[in-house]
XYZ file of C-alpha atoms in Angstrom:
331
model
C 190.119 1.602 -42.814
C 187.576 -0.580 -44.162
C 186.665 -3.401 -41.748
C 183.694 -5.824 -42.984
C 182.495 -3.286 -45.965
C 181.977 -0.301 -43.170
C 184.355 2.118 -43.298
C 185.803 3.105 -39.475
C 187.365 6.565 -40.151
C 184.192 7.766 -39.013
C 181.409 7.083 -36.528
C 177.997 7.668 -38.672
C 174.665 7.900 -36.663
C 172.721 6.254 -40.035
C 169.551 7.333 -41.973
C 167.298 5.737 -38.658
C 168.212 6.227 -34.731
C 168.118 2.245 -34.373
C 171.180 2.105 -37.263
C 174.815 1.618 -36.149
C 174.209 1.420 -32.453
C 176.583 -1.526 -31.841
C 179.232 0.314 -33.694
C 178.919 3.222 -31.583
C 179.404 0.848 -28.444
C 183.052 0.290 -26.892
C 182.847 -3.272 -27.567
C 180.526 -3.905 -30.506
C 180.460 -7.674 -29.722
C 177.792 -6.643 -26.766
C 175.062 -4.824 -26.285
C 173.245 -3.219 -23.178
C 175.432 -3.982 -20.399
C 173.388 -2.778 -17.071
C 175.113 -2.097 -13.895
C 173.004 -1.948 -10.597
C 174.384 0.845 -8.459
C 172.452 2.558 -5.199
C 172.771 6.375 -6.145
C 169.320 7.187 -5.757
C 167.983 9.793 -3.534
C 164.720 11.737 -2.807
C 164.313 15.292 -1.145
C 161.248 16.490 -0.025
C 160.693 20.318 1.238
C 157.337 21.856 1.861
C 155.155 24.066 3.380
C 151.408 22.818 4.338
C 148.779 26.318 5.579
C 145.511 24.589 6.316
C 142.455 26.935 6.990
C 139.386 25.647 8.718
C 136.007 27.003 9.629
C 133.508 24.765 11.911
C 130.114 24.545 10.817
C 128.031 27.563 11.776
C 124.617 29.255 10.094
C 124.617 25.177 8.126
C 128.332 26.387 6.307
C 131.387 24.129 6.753
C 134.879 25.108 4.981
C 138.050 23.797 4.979
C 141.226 24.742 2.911
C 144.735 23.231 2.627
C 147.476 25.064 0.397
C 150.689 22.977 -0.244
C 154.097 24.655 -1.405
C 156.606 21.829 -1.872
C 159.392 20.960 -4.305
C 160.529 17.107 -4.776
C 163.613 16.115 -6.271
C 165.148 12.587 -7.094
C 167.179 10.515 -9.676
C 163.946 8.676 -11.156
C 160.342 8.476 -9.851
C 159.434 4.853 -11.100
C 161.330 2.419 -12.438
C 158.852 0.599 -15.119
C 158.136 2.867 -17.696
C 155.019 3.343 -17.544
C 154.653 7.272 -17.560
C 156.827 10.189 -19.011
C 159.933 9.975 -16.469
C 164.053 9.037 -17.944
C 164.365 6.209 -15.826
C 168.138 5.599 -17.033
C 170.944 7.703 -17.267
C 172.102 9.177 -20.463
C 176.169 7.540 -19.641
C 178.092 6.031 -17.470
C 180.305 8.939 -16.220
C 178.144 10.528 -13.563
C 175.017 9.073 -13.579
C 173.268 10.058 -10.069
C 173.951 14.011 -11.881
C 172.514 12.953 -14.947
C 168.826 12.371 -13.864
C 168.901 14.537 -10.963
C 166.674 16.494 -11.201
C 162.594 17.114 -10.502
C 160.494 14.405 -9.464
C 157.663 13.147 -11.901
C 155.061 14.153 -9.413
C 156.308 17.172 -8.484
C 153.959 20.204 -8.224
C 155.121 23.643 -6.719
C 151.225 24.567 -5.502
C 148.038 22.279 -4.882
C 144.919 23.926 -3.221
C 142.294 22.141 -1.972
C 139.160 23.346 -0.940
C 136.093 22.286 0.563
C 132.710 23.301 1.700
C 129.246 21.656 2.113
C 125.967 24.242 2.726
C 122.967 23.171 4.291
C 120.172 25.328 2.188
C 117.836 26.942 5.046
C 114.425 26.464 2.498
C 111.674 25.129 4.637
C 114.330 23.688 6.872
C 112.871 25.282 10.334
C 109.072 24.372 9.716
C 106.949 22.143 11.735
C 106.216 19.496 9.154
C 109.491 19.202 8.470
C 110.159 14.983 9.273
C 106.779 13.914 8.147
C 106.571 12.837 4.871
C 102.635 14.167 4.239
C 104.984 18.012 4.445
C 106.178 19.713 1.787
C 108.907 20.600 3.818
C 109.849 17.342 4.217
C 110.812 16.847 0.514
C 111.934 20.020 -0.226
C 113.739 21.398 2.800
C 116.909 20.253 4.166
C 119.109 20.194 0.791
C 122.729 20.476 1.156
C 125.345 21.457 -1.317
C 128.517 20.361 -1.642
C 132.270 20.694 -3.712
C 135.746 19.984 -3.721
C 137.916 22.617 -5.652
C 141.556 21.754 -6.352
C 144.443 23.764 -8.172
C 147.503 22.443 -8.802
C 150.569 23.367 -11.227
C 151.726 21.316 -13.894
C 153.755 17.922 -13.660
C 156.858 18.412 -15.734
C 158.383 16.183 -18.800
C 161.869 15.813 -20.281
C 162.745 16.771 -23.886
C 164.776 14.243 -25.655
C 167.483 14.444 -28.301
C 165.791 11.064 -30.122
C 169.500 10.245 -30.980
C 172.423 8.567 -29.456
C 174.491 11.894 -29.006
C 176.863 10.680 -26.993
C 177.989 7.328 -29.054
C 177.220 4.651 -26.076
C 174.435 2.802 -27.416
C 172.303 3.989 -25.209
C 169.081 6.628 -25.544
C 167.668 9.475 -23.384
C 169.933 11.634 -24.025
C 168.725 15.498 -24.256
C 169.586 17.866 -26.415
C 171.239 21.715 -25.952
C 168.496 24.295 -25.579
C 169.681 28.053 -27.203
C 167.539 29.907 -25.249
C 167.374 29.620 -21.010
C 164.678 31.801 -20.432
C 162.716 28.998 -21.867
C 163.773 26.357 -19.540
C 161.027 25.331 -16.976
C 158.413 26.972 -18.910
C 154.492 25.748 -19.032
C 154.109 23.709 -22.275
C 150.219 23.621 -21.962
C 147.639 24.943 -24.419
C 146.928 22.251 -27.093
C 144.291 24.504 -28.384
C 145.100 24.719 -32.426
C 146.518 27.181 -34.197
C 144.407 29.883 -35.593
C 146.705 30.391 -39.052
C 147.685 25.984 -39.211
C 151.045 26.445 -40.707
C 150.365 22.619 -42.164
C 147.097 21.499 -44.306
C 144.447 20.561 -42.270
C 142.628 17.309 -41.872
C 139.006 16.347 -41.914
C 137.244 17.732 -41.048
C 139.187 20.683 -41.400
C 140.783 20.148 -38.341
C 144.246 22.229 -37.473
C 146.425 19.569 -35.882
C 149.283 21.946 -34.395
C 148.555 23.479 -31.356
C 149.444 26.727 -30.181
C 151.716 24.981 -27.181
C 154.235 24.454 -30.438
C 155.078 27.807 -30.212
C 155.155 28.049 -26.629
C 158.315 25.985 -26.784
C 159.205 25.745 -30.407
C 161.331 23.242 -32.374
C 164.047 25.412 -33.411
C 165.034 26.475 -30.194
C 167.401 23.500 -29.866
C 169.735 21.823 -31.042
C 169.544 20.169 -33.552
C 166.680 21.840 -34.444
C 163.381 20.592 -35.808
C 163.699 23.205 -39.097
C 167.213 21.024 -40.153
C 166.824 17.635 -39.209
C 167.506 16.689 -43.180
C 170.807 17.976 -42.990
C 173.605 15.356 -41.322
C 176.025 18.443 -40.306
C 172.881 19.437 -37.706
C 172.891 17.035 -35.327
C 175.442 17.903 -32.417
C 177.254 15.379 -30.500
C 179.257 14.581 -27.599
C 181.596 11.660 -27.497
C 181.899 9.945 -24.237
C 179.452 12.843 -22.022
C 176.830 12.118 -19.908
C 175.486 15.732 -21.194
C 177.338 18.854 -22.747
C 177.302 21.867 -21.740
C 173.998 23.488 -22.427
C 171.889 20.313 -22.254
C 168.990 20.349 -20.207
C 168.226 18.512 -17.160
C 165.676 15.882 -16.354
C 162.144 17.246 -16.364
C 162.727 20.728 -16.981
C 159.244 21.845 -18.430
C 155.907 21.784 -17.176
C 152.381 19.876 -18.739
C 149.310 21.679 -18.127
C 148.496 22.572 -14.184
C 145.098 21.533 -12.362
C 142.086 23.431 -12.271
C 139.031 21.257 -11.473
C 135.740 21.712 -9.175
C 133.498 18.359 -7.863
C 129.845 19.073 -6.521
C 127.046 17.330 -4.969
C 123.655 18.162 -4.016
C 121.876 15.672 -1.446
C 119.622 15.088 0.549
C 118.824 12.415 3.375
C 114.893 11.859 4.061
C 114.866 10.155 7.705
C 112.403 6.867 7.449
C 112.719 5.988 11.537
C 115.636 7.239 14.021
C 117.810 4.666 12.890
C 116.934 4.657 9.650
C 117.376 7.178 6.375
C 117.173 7.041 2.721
C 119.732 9.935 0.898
C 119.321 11.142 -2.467
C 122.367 12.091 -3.805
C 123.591 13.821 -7.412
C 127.123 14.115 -7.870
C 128.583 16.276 -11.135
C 132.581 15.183 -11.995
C 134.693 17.975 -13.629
C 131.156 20.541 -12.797
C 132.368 23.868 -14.914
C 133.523 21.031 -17.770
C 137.385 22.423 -17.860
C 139.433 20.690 -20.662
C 143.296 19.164 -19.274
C 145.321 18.587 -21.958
C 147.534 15.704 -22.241
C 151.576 15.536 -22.820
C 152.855 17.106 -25.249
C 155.441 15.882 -27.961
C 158.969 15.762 -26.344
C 160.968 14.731 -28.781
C 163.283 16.912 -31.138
C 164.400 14.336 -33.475
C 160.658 13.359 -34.784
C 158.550 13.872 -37.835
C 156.053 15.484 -34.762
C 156.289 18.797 -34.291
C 157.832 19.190 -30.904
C 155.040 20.680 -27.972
C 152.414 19.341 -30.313
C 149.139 18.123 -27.822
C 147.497 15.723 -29.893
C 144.894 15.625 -26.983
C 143.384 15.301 -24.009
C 143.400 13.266 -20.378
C 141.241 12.191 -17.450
C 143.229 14.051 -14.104
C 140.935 12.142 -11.713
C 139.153 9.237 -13.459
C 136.278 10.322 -13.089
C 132.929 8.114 -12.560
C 135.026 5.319 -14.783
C 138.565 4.874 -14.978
C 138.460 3.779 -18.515
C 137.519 7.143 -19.744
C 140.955 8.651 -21.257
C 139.034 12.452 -20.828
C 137.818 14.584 -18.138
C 134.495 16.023 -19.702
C 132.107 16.711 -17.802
C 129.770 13.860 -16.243
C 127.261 13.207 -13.546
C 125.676 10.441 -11.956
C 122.490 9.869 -9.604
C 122.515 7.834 -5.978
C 120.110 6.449 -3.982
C 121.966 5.479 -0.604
C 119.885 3.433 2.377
C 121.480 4.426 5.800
C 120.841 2.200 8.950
């Protein structure tokens, strides 16, 4: 039956993902209609070991270890990081984005320690300024390390695969050992399977092939062919479809020092000199990787890299390396 010059024997997905989406819809007259329904939970479970040791011989040290999971059915509601903030259908949503929260991170360790350097810090001229004691001695080191696993990220189909007009769905992944895996070195590949750019730059990264294209379906290698793209009338998710953030970005590994100083002027009074070094052994983070099978990207591809802690300025989008030099009055 031909209805309006589009034939209705058959529901087509088009050339684009944007094509046909009305048609797909149970009423085509309509579009989006949203229903606002409290389903939403959030479970919390952890374990906190915090190790401490009180300042003795000018050494203080403090650790905290975290072992937590956190699950929900959305962490944020605007859209302004990688979370599925809608379900993929109407038939069960609350199990349709159950599933790991956006933040959630299995291990964070955080340590601290400040050292008072013992040069010159027990001789006489030590708090007159005429001393060379009293510039030199009294120096104390500090850091902050922390270590933290990954946040993890959804894969999406990039196709309505279930016909009801409505995105995020996921698509079927053909291998399980994969799922939950660490999608996280965006370092290029040493053979570039694709011409490189100037200047001479590989742009796929070797996280490609820790979660490759062709291991779902559809897969990356056939996304010409029509026949390749599964779908499931009328299903929140078919079987083998993976769940809401079931892979991991890149974990934490960064380490903060300081060395100061603090020159007392009068009892009351004290002038510290302090240099502070952001990201100190210059570790790279890489960003998020591509997530989306239906794309001209190569899914996993890390097309760069981001700023964990904003360091020194927030605008920077990178965590290089990067110090800065204060002069603090204290009174």
């Amino acid at each position: 039956m031909i209805v309006n010059g589009v034939p209705h024997g058959y529901v087509s997905l088009g050339s684009t993902t944007s094509e046909r989406i009305a048609e797909r819809r149970p009423d085509p007259t309509n579009g989006r209609n949203v229903l606002l329904s409290n389903f939403s939970f959030t479970y919390y479970n952890a374990m906190l070991l915090r190790v401490t040791k009180a300042t003795s011989h000018g050494l203080t040290l403090s650790g905290w270890w975290t072992w937590s999971k956190t699950m929900d059915t959305g962490s944020e509601a605007t859209f302004t990081n990688s979370d599925v903030n809608a379900p993929v259908g109407a038939v069960n949503p609350r199990a349709s984005l159950r599933g790991l929260s956006s933040f959630d991170q299995t291990h964070r360790v955080v340590v601290s320690a400040a050292y008072e350097l013992p040069w010159m810090k027990s001789w006489q001229g030590a708090f007159s300024p005429l001393s060379v004691a009293w510039w030199v001695g009294r120096w104390q080191i500090s850091g902050v390390a922390t270590f933290a696993s990954g946040l993890p990220f959804t894969v999406l189909s990039g196709y309505d695969a279930n016909f009801d007009g409505v995105g995020g769905d996921r698509p079927i992944l053909l291998d399980p050992a994969l799922l939950y895996t660490s999608v996280d070195n965006g370092r290029s590949q040493s053979n570039c399977p694709t011409p490189l750019v100037p200047p001479g730059r590989c742009l796929d990264t070797q996280s490609e092939l820790q979660l490759p294209g062709t291991t779902f379906q559809p897969s990356q290698a056939s996304l010409k062919s029509g026949d390749q793209f599964p779908v499931s009338p009328g299903q929140d998710f078919p079987a083998g479809a993976i769940p809401r953030n079931s892979f991991f970005q890149q974990g934490q590994k960064n380490v903060d020092a300081a060395l100061a100083k603090t020159f007392k002027i009068r009892e009351t009074m004290g002038l510290q000199l302090r240099m502070e070094f952001y990201n100190a052994l210059n570790r790279v983070t890489f960003g998020m990787p591509a997530r989306t099978v239906n794309s001209t990207t190569p899914l996993s591809q890390i097309s760069g890299t981001i700023n964990l802690q904003n360091y020194v300025n927030s605008a920077r989008s990178t965590g290089a390396r990067m110090g800065q030099f204060a002069v603090r009055f204290v009174f």
